[in-house]
Amino acid sequence: MAITKLLDTVHKGKASGDHVLNRKVILNTCEGPAIRDQKQGCPQRSCSGPALWNLVANEILQEIWPINTSIQAFADDFVLVSHAPTRVQLESQINESIAKFSTWTSKTQLQISAEKTNYLLISKLVRGPTIRWQGERIKRAHAIKYLRIYIDEKMNRNTHLKAQPTRTTQLYHNLLKIAGKSWGVPLNHRRTLFKTVTERVLAHGAVAWCLEPTVRIARKLSTIQCPFLLAISGAYRTTSTAALQVILGIPPLHRQLQREARGAALFRLRLPLSTNVSDIVPSETEEKATGWSAHLSEHLSPTQISLDDGGNINTGLKIYTDGSKTEKGVGAAFCVLTDVNITHRWSTRLSVRNTEGRGGLVVRSRPRDRRVAGSKPDSTKDPPCMGPVAR
């Protein structure tokens, strides 16, 4: 199998309509604004930029490719993947696909960076296929980086693992600037920084490389995690990593990444896991709902909600409740009316830590038997039955 990575498509002309015509670049200089005509490039960092690029790239993504060949794109980076039993057939499929891609770039006046384009061969073949882009030979790489994931020719994830310490070293030094052994941010804040920053960086694409971590991966991730645990706890360097994980309540890094990888594989990619891990069938799991299928206002009926004005009803028993929040705290009150006479009223003030919603919940639970035990009319004290419920 060969993976050809085509990098950095640069717009050099008109692609769809006239969206690159009559464009100018204005630079503010000490002598005043300098205006230059802009004839190359795609509109960048604009609301319409992604939509315009999708209109251009959608054409090549919908092309019919040779057998066992597919294309994948993310932003302006394209990847061609092809599989064949022999080197000659693989070379033919890739070159045919590149010729079709080259025709599209010429049609849309796009330019591919040949210096950054390379291919990866995942095979036991010693000699790889000869792949050319517009007469220039594409270099073979032992590993390629796509979407921050390193894919090597042996598929053993060694290249990706070697790159992880480089990514986390800067994060570790930044943590040391604000967290010393006897000074700096509190321990719980250090732990939060590790969980929300460092761990998120390492968890990127875990489903592709940490679904079934080997002993080597576990050992490498433990080496990466150890300095952070020492910086969080302020312990001696001789303290074992396992002890720090137990004390701080932070699980081993390879277990945490494996847990997230399995969840992504099962519920997002719909890939089955081994039977000794989980017997959940991906097709039987519930999918997350997206958007609204119908608006609630379209399904109202008289049995669900009354649209009549009830403000003039003056007979029978009526209970009015209210919970509100002011600068002095949260208040809750209710009153009971029999016909037009107020037979009971009650109010209280909750703790400042409560919210208006809690005040409403408290007062709705009070008008049982039209009187609360231990309360007095217009009392501002908490009745005994409230206890810690409202606090």
GROMACS .gro file of C-alpha atoms in nm:
model
  391
    1MET     CA    1   0.000   0.000   0.000
    2ALA     CA    2   0.125   0.347  -0.086
    3ILE     CA    3   0.017   0.672   0.077
    4THR     CA    4   0.094   0.982  -0.129
    5LYS     CA    5   0.073   1.312   0.056
    6LEU     CA    6   0.011   1.619  -0.160
    7LEU     CA    7   0.076   1.929   0.047
    8ASP     CA    8  -0.003   2.298   0.037
    9THR     CA    9  -0.227   2.363  -0.259
   10VAL     CA   10  -0.171   2.729  -0.341
   11HIS     CA   11  -0.425   2.922  -0.543
   12LYS     CA   12  -0.268   3.109  -0.833
   13GLY     CA   13  -0.566   3.222  -1.037
   14LYS     CA   14  -0.941   3.205  -1.088
   15ALA     CA   15  -1.107   2.893  -0.946
   16SER     CA   16  -1.480   2.952  -0.932
   17GLY     CA   17  -1.644   3.266  -1.060
   18ASP     CA   18  -1.460   3.592  -1.010
   19HIS     CA   19  -1.388   3.575  -0.638
   20VAL     CA   20  -1.017   3.647  -0.689
   21LEU     CA   21  -1.061   3.933  -0.934
   22ASN     CA   22  -1.038   4.301  -0.843
   23ARG     CA   23  -0.876   4.222  -0.507
   24LYS     CA   24  -0.629   4.461  -0.350
   25VAL     CA   25  -0.394   4.454  -0.053
   26ILE     CA   26  -0.359   4.771   0.155
   27LEU     CA   27  -0.052   4.815   0.377
   28ASN     CA   28  -0.021   5.105   0.620
   29THR     CA   29   0.326   5.260   0.596
   30CYS     CA   30   0.488   5.569   0.746
   31GLU     CA   31   0.431   5.746   0.414
   32GLY     CA   32   0.066   5.650   0.398
   33PRO     CA   33  -0.132   5.348   0.275
   34ALA     CA   34   0.024   5.142  -0.005
   35ILE     CA   35  -0.217   4.963  -0.238
   36ARG     CA   36  -0.119   4.664  -0.451
   37ASP     CA   37  -0.325   4.439  -0.676
   38GLN     CA   38  -0.367   4.083  -0.545
   39LYS     CA   39  -0.386   3.830  -0.828
   40GLN     CA   40  -0.286   3.512  -0.644
   41GLY     CA   41  -0.403   3.329  -0.335
   42CYS     CA   42  -0.733   3.216  -0.190
   43PRO     CA   43  -0.930   3.443   0.045
   44GLN     CA   44  -0.791   3.359   0.388
   45ARG     CA   45  -0.945   3.399   0.735
   46SER     CA   46  -1.276   3.519   0.603
   47CYS     CA   47  -1.628   3.392   0.656
   48SER     CA   48  -1.656   3.289   0.291
   49GLY     CA   49  -1.306   3.137   0.265
   50PRO     CA   50  -1.396   2.779   0.373
   51ALA     CA   51  -1.712   2.779   0.161
   52LEU     CA   52  -1.523   2.894  -0.148
   53TRP     CA   53  -1.257   2.628  -0.096
   54ASN     CA   54  -1.521   2.358  -0.052
   55LEU     CA   55  -1.671   2.456  -0.386
   56VAL     CA   56  -1.332   2.413  -0.550
   57ALA     CA   57  -1.220   2.093  -0.373
   58ASN     CA   58  -1.557   1.918  -0.393
   59GLU     CA   59  -1.505   1.848  -0.763
   60ILE     CA   60  -1.190   1.639  -0.718
   61LEU     CA   61  -1.329   1.457  -0.414
   62GLN     CA   62  -1.623   1.330  -0.619
   63GLU     CA   63  -1.406   1.195  -0.901
   64ILE     CA   64  -1.402   0.824  -0.983
   65TRP     CA   65  -1.057   0.689  -0.896
   66PRO     CA   66  -0.875   0.374  -1.011
   67ILE     CA   67  -0.946   0.046  -0.835
   68ASN     CA   68  -0.828   0.023  -0.471
   69THR     CA   69  -0.748   0.396  -0.471
   70SER     CA   70  -0.911   0.669  -0.266
   71ILE     CA   71  -0.851   1.033  -0.178
   72GLN     CA   72  -0.875   1.211   0.156
   73ALA     CA   73  -0.856   1.585   0.219
   74PHE     CA   74  -0.829   1.811   0.520
   75ALA     CA   75  -0.828   2.183   0.441
   76ASP     CA   76  -0.571   2.219   0.160
   77ASP     CA   77  -0.381   1.894   0.230
   78PHE     CA   78  -0.467   1.594   0.011
   79VAL     CA   79  -0.374   1.229   0.059
   80LEU     CA   80  -0.399   0.952  -0.202
   81VAL     CA   81  -0.412   0.594  -0.072
   82SER     CA   82  -0.368   0.301  -0.310
   83HIS     CA   83  -0.332  -0.075  -0.266
   84ALA     CA   84  -0.209  -0.334  -0.516
   85PRO     CA   85  -0.055  -0.684  -0.502
   86THR     CA   86   0.250  -0.593  -0.716
   87ARG     CA   87   0.484  -0.297  -0.745
   88VAL     CA   88   0.407  -0.244  -1.115
   89GLN     CA   89   0.032  -0.232  -1.058
   90LEU     CA   90   0.074  -0.003  -0.758
   91GLU     CA   91   0.290   0.234  -0.961
   92SER     CA   92   0.035   0.239  -1.242
   93GLN     CA   93  -0.257   0.317  -1.008
   94ILE     CA   94  -0.075   0.597  -0.827
   95ASN     CA   95   0.052   0.765  -1.144
   96GLU     CA   96  -0.293   0.745  -1.302
   97SER     CA   97  -0.444   0.907  -0.992
   98ILE     CA   98  -0.179   1.178  -0.985
   99ALA     CA   99  -0.239   1.252  -1.354
  100LYS     CA  100  -0.609   1.302  -1.280
  101PHE     CA  101  -0.524   1.522  -0.982
  102SER     CA  102  -0.281   1.724  -1.196
  103THR     CA  103  -0.552   1.783  -1.456
  104TRP     CA  104  -0.780   1.921  -1.187
  105THR     CA  105  -0.511   2.154  -1.048
  106SER     CA  106  -0.443   2.289  -1.397
  107LYS     CA  107  -0.813   2.343  -1.456
  108THR     CA  108  -0.863   2.530  -1.129
  109GLN     CA  109  -0.522   2.701  -1.153
  110LEU     CA  110  -0.388   2.549  -0.832
  111GLN     CA  111  -0.026   2.472  -0.758
  112ILE     CA  112   0.109   2.182  -0.549
  113SER     CA  113   0.424   2.220  -0.340
  114ALA     CA  114   0.643   1.948  -0.491
  115GLU     CA  115   0.912   1.992  -0.225
  116LYS     CA  116   0.673   1.892   0.053
  117THR     CA  117   0.503   1.613  -0.140
  118ASN     CA  118   0.620   1.261  -0.056
  119TYR     CA  119   0.491   0.908  -0.036
  120LEU     CA  120   0.501   0.628   0.220
  121LEU     CA  121   0.523   0.260   0.123
  122ILE     CA  122   0.375   0.009   0.366
  123SER     CA  123   0.506  -0.316   0.221
  124LYS     CA  124   0.791  -0.567   0.235
  125LEU     CA  125   0.910  -0.450  -0.106
  126VAL     CA  126   1.267  -0.321  -0.098
  127ARG     CA  127   1.225  -0.112  -0.409
  128GLY     CA  128   0.931   0.121  -0.410
  129PRO     CA  129   0.729   0.245  -0.707
  130THR     CA  130   0.847   0.539  -0.916
  131ILE     CA  131   0.596   0.820  -0.867
  132ARG     CA  132   0.623   1.152  -1.048
  133TRP     CA  133   0.445   1.482  -1.024
  134GLN     CA  134   0.456   1.673  -1.353
  135GLY     CA  135   0.787   1.508  -1.444
  136GLU     CA  136   0.946   1.558  -1.102
  137ARG     CA  137   1.005   1.247  -0.896
  138ILE     CA  138   0.829   1.232  -0.559
  139LYS     CA  139   1.055   1.139  -0.270
  140ARG     CA  140   0.989   0.836  -0.054
  141ALA     CA  141   0.958   0.896   0.322
  142HIS     CA  142   0.990   0.650   0.608
  143ALA     CA  143   0.717   0.834   0.799
  144ILE     CA  144   0.467   1.107   0.718
  145LYS     CA  145   0.279   1.343   0.945
  146TYR     CA  146  -0.088   1.403   0.874
  147LEU     CA  147  -0.323   1.582   1.113
  148ARG     CA  148  -0.046   1.573   1.377
  149ILE     CA  149  -0.033   1.192   1.364
  150TYR     CA  150   0.290   1.026   1.248
  151ILE     CA  151   0.243   0.719   1.027
  152ASP     CA  152   0.557   0.510   0.975
  153GLU     CA  153   0.622   0.238   0.720
  154LYS     CA  154   0.636  -0.037   0.984
  155MET     CA  155   0.309   0.075   1.148
  156ASN     CA  156   0.461   0.031   1.496
  157ARG     CA  157   0.397   0.393   1.609
  158ASN     CA  158   0.763   0.446   1.702
  159THR     CA  159   0.789   0.775   1.517
  160HIS     CA  160   0.476   0.912   1.680
  161LEU     CA  161   0.597   0.811   2.027
  162LYS     CA  162   0.936   0.976   1.974
  163ALA     CA  163   0.763   1.302   1.884
  164GLN     CA  164   0.549   1.318   2.200
  165PRO     CA  165   0.824   1.427   2.447
  166THR     CA  166   0.909   1.718   2.217
  167ARG     CA  167   0.549   1.838   2.230
  168THR     CA  168   0.520   1.810   2.608
  169THR     CA  169   0.861   1.952   2.705
  170GLN     CA  170   0.747   2.310   2.651
  171LEU     CA  171   0.430   2.244   2.850
  172TYR     CA  172   0.638   2.105   3.136
  173HIS     CA  173   0.867   2.410   3.146
  174ASN     CA  174   0.565   2.641   3.140
  175LEU     CA  175   0.421   2.454   3.438
  176LEU     CA  176   0.747   2.496   3.633
  177LYS     CA  177   0.724   2.873   3.585
  178ILE     CA  178   0.403   2.891   3.790
  179ALA     CA  179   0.434   2.589   4.020
  180GLY     CA  180   0.728   2.542   4.254
  181LYS     CA  181   0.767   2.299   4.544
  182SER     CA  182   0.680   2.562   4.804
  183TRP     CA  183   0.518   2.836   4.597
  184GLY     CA  184   0.292   2.890   4.300
  185VAL     CA  185  -0.059   2.783   4.210
  186PRO     CA  186  -0.240   2.536   4.440
  187LEU     CA  187  -0.221   2.162   4.384
  188ASN     CA  188  -0.576   2.131   4.255
  189HIS     CA  189  -0.505   2.397   3.992
  190ARG     CA  190  -0.190   2.215   3.882
  191ARG     CA  191  -0.385   1.894   3.848
  192THR     CA  192  -0.651   2.072   3.643
  193LEU     CA  193  -0.387   2.217   3.411
  194PHE     CA  194  -0.241   1.872   3.351
  195LYS     CA  195  -0.580   1.714   3.282
  196THR     CA  196  -0.708   1.990   3.055
  197VAL     CA  197  -0.389   2.085   2.868
  198THR     CA  198  -0.114   1.823   2.869
  199GLU     CA  199  -0.342   1.522   2.868
  200ARG     CA  200  -0.555   1.672   2.589
  201VAL     CA  201  -0.247   1.728   2.374
  202LEU     CA  202  -0.134   1.368   2.416
  203ALA     CA  203  -0.486   1.230   2.363
  204HIS     CA  204  -0.506   1.372   2.011
  205GLY     CA  205  -0.577   1.086   1.771
  206ALA     CA  206  -0.543   0.825   2.046
  207VAL     CA  207  -0.785   0.595   1.865
  208ALA     CA  208  -0.525   0.560   1.587
  209TRP     CA  209  -0.228   0.466   1.805
  210CYS     CA  210  -0.340   0.386   2.162
  211LEU     CA  211  -0.638   0.156   2.115
  212GLU     CA  212  -0.432  -0.144   2.229
  213PRO     CA  213  -0.117   0.004   2.387
  214THR     CA  214   0.185  -0.222   2.405
  215VAL     CA  215   0.428  -0.242   2.695
  216ARG     CA  216   0.662  -0.009   2.510
  217ILE     CA  217   0.388   0.253   2.465
  218ALA     CA  218   0.288   0.226   2.832
  219ARG     CA  219   0.650   0.270   2.942
  220LYS     CA  220   0.700   0.570   2.715
  221LEU     CA  221   0.383   0.743   2.833
  222SER     CA  222   0.478   0.676   3.196
  223THR     CA  223   0.812   0.847   3.133
  224ILE     CA  224   0.629   1.149   2.991
  225GLN     CA  225   0.382   1.162   3.281
  226CYS     CA  226   0.636   1.132   3.564
  227PRO     CA  227   0.784   1.489   3.551
  228PHE     CA  228   0.436   1.640   3.551
  229LEU     CA  229   0.335   1.438   3.858
  230LEU     CA  230   0.649   1.555   4.039
  231ALA     CA  231   0.576   1.917   3.948
  232ILE     CA  232   0.214   1.886   4.062
  233SER     CA  233   0.288   1.720   4.395
  234GLY     CA  234   0.626   1.877   4.476
  235ALA     CA  235   0.754   1.534   4.582
  236TYR     CA  236   1.113   1.410   4.569
  237ARG     CA  237   1.243   1.285   4.236
  238THR     CA  238   1.292   0.936   4.381
  239THR     CA  239   0.917   0.897   4.442
  240SER     CA  240   0.772   0.626   4.222
  241THR     CA  241   0.530   0.719   3.945
  242ALA     CA  242   0.274   0.464   4.067
  243ALA     CA  243   0.271   0.619   4.415
  244LEU     CA  244   0.219   0.968   4.273
  245GLN     CA  245  -0.067   0.844   4.056
  246VAL     CA  246  -0.244   0.703   4.361
  247ILE     CA  247  -0.182   1.008   4.581
  248LEU     CA  248  -0.293   1.261   4.318
  249GLY     CA  249  -0.581   1.051   4.185
  250ILE     CA  250  -0.444   1.064   3.829
  251PRO     CA  251  -0.466   0.731   3.642
  252PRO     CA  252  -0.176   0.598   3.433
  253LEU     CA  253  -0.156   0.790   3.109
  254HIS     CA  254  -0.177   0.487   2.881
  255ARG     CA  255  -0.492   0.367   3.061
  256GLN     CA  256  -0.658   0.707   3.028
  257LEU     CA  257  -0.575   0.732   2.658
  258GLN     CA  258  -0.688   0.374   2.598
  259ARG     CA  259  -1.021   0.447   2.766
  260GLU     CA  260  -1.081   0.748   2.542
  261ALA     CA  261  -0.966   0.559   2.233
  262ARG     CA  262  -1.211   0.277   2.301
  263GLY     CA  263  -1.494   0.522   2.355
  264ALA     CA  264  -1.417   0.701   2.028
  265ALA     CA  265  -1.389   0.373   1.837
  266LEU     CA  266  -1.716   0.238   1.974
  267PHE     CA  267  -1.946   0.539   1.982
  268ARG     CA  268  -1.803   0.768   1.714
  269LEU     CA  269  -1.634   0.544   1.458
  270ARG     CA  270  -1.875   0.254   1.521
  271LEU     CA  271  -1.593   0.000   1.531
  272PRO     CA  272  -1.644  -0.322   1.730
  273LEU     CA  273  -1.402  -0.398   2.013
  274SER     CA  274  -1.265  -0.737   2.105
  275THR     CA  275  -1.505  -0.961   2.297
  276ASN     CA  276  -1.282  -0.968   2.607
  277VAL     CA  277  -1.312  -0.587   2.629
  278SER     CA  278  -1.677  -0.520   2.549
  279ASP     CA  279  -1.970  -0.710   2.401
  280ILE     CA  280  -2.146  -0.391   2.285
  281VAL     CA  281  -2.246  -0.398   1.920
  282PRO     CA  282  -2.180  -0.053   1.765
  283SER     CA  283  -2.488  -0.074   1.543
  284GLU     CA  284  -2.709  -0.119   1.851
  285THR     CA  285  -2.580   0.184   2.041
  286GLU     CA  286  -2.782   0.501   2.051
  287GLU     CA  287  -2.665   0.778   1.822
  288LYS     CA  288  -2.642   1.133   1.945
  289ALA     CA  289  -2.927   1.346   1.817
  290THR     CA  290  -2.827   1.649   1.614
  291GLY     CA  291  -3.059   1.943   1.568
  292TRP     CA  292  -3.435   1.957   1.609
  293SER     CA  293  -3.659   1.739   1.395
  294ALA     CA  294  -3.962   1.955   1.478
  295HIS     CA  295  -4.032   2.263   1.685
  296LEU     CA  296  -4.226   2.216   2.007
  297SER     CA  297  -4.466   2.499   1.923
  298GLU     CA  298  -4.600   2.296   1.631
  299HIS     CA  299  -4.734   2.024   1.861
  300LEU     CA  300  -4.928   2.219   2.124
  301SER     CA  301  -5.276   2.098   2.209
  302PRO     CA  302  -5.542   2.213   2.462
  303THR     CA  303  -5.469   1.907   2.677
  304GLN     CA  304  -5.105   2.008   2.714
  305ILE     CA  305  -5.132   2.379   2.782
  306SER     CA  306  -5.420   2.619   2.826
  307LEU     CA  307  -5.411   2.932   2.615
  308ASP     CA  308  -5.701   3.096   2.805
  309ASP     CA  309  -5.640   3.386   3.043
  310GLY     CA  310  -5.683   3.266   3.400
  311GLY     CA  311  -5.627   3.600   3.571
  312ASN     CA  312  -5.998   3.663   3.644
  313ILE     CA  313  -6.066   3.337   3.829
  314ASN     CA  314  -6.174   3.440   4.181
  315THR     CA  315  -6.320   3.118   4.319
  316GLY     CA  316  -6.167   2.808   4.472
  317LEU     CA  317  -5.825   2.747   4.627
  318LYS     CA  318  -5.524   2.913   4.464
  319ILE     CA  319  -5.157   2.895   4.563
  320TYR     CA  320  -4.904   3.145   4.431
  321THR     CA  321  -4.531   3.073   4.464
  322ASP     CA  322  -4.226   3.279   4.379
  323GLY     CA  323  -3.849   3.257   4.405
  324SER     CA  324  -3.636   3.560   4.325
  325LYS     CA  325  -3.280   3.681   4.368
  326THR     CA  326  -3.172   4.030   4.468
  327GLU     CA  327  -2.851   4.190   4.589
  328LYS     CA  328  -2.941   4.088   4.946
  329GLY     CA  329  -2.982   3.719   4.862
  330VAL     CA  330  -3.236   3.467   4.736
  331GLY     CA  331  -3.595   3.488   4.854
  332ALA     CA  332  -3.875   3.233   4.845
  333ALA     CA  333  -4.240   3.294   4.928
  334PHE     CA  334  -4.591   3.163   4.873
  335CYS     CA  335  -4.944   3.261   4.968
  336VAL     CA  336  -5.271   3.068   4.977
  337LEU     CA  337  -5.596   3.226   4.864
  338THR     CA  338  -5.941   3.085   4.934
  339ASP     CA  339  -6.176   3.261   4.698
  340VAL     CA  340  -6.046   3.618   4.730
  341ASN     CA  341  -5.909   3.601   5.086
  342ILE     CA  342  -5.545   3.529   5.177
  343THR     CA  343  -5.559   3.250   5.434
  344HIS     CA  344  -5.187   3.191   5.469
  345ARG     CA  345  -4.859   3.346   5.361
  346TRP     CA  346  -4.497   3.246   5.413
  347SER     CA  347  -4.158   3.381   5.307
  348THR     CA  348  -3.794   3.315   5.385
  349ARG     CA  349  -3.446   3.410   5.276
  350LEU     CA  350  -3.204   3.145   5.157
  351SER     CA  351  -2.829   3.140   5.175
  352VAL     CA  352  -2.636   3.366   4.938
  353ARG     CA  353  -2.490   3.053   4.780
  354ASN     CA  354  -2.831   2.950   4.648
  355THR     CA  355  -2.977   3.049   4.314
  356GLU     CA  356  -3.316   3.168   4.202
  357GLY     CA  357  -3.398   2.822   4.071
  358ARG     CA  358  -3.336   2.668   4.413
  359GLY     CA  359  -3.564   2.926   4.568
  360GLY     CA  360  -3.840   2.818   4.334
  361LEU     CA  361  -3.783   2.451   4.417
  362VAL     CA  362  -3.793   2.518   4.791
  363VAL     CA  363  -4.111   2.721   4.784
  364ARG     CA  364  -4.291   2.468   4.561
  365SER     CA  365  -4.229   2.198   4.819
  366ARG     CA  366  -4.367   2.404   5.111
  367PRO     CA  367  -4.743   2.459   5.066
  368ARG     CA  368  -4.840   2.116   5.199
  369ASP     CA  369  -5.159   2.134   5.410
  370ARG     CA  370  -5.141   2.509   5.348
  371ARG     CA  371  -4.903   2.554   5.641
  372VAL     CA  372  -4.541   2.472   5.711
  373ALA     CA  373  -4.460   2.332   6.052
  374GLY     CA  374  -4.253   2.572   6.259
  375SER     CA  375  -4.313   2.876   6.035
  376LYS     CA  376  -4.500   3.196   6.103
  377PRO     CA  377  -4.675   3.433   5.864
  378ASP     CA  378  -4.422   3.663   5.694
  379SER     CA  379  -4.139   3.493   5.883
  380THR     CA  380  -3.785   3.564   5.767
  381LYS     CA  381  -3.634   3.268   5.952
  382ASP     CA  382  -3.568   2.931   5.800
  383PRO     CA  383  -3.827   2.680   5.928
  384PRO     CA  384  -3.691   2.359   6.083
  385CYS     CA  385  -3.808   2.144   5.794
  386MET     CA  386  -3.578   2.321   5.547
  387GLY     CA  387  -3.254   2.198   5.699
  388PRO     CA  388  -2.974   2.155   5.447
  389VAL     CA  389  -3.209   2.117   5.150
  390ALA     CA  390  -3.187   2.478   5.043
  391ARG     CA  391  -2.826   2.521   5.142
   0.00000   0.00000   0.00000
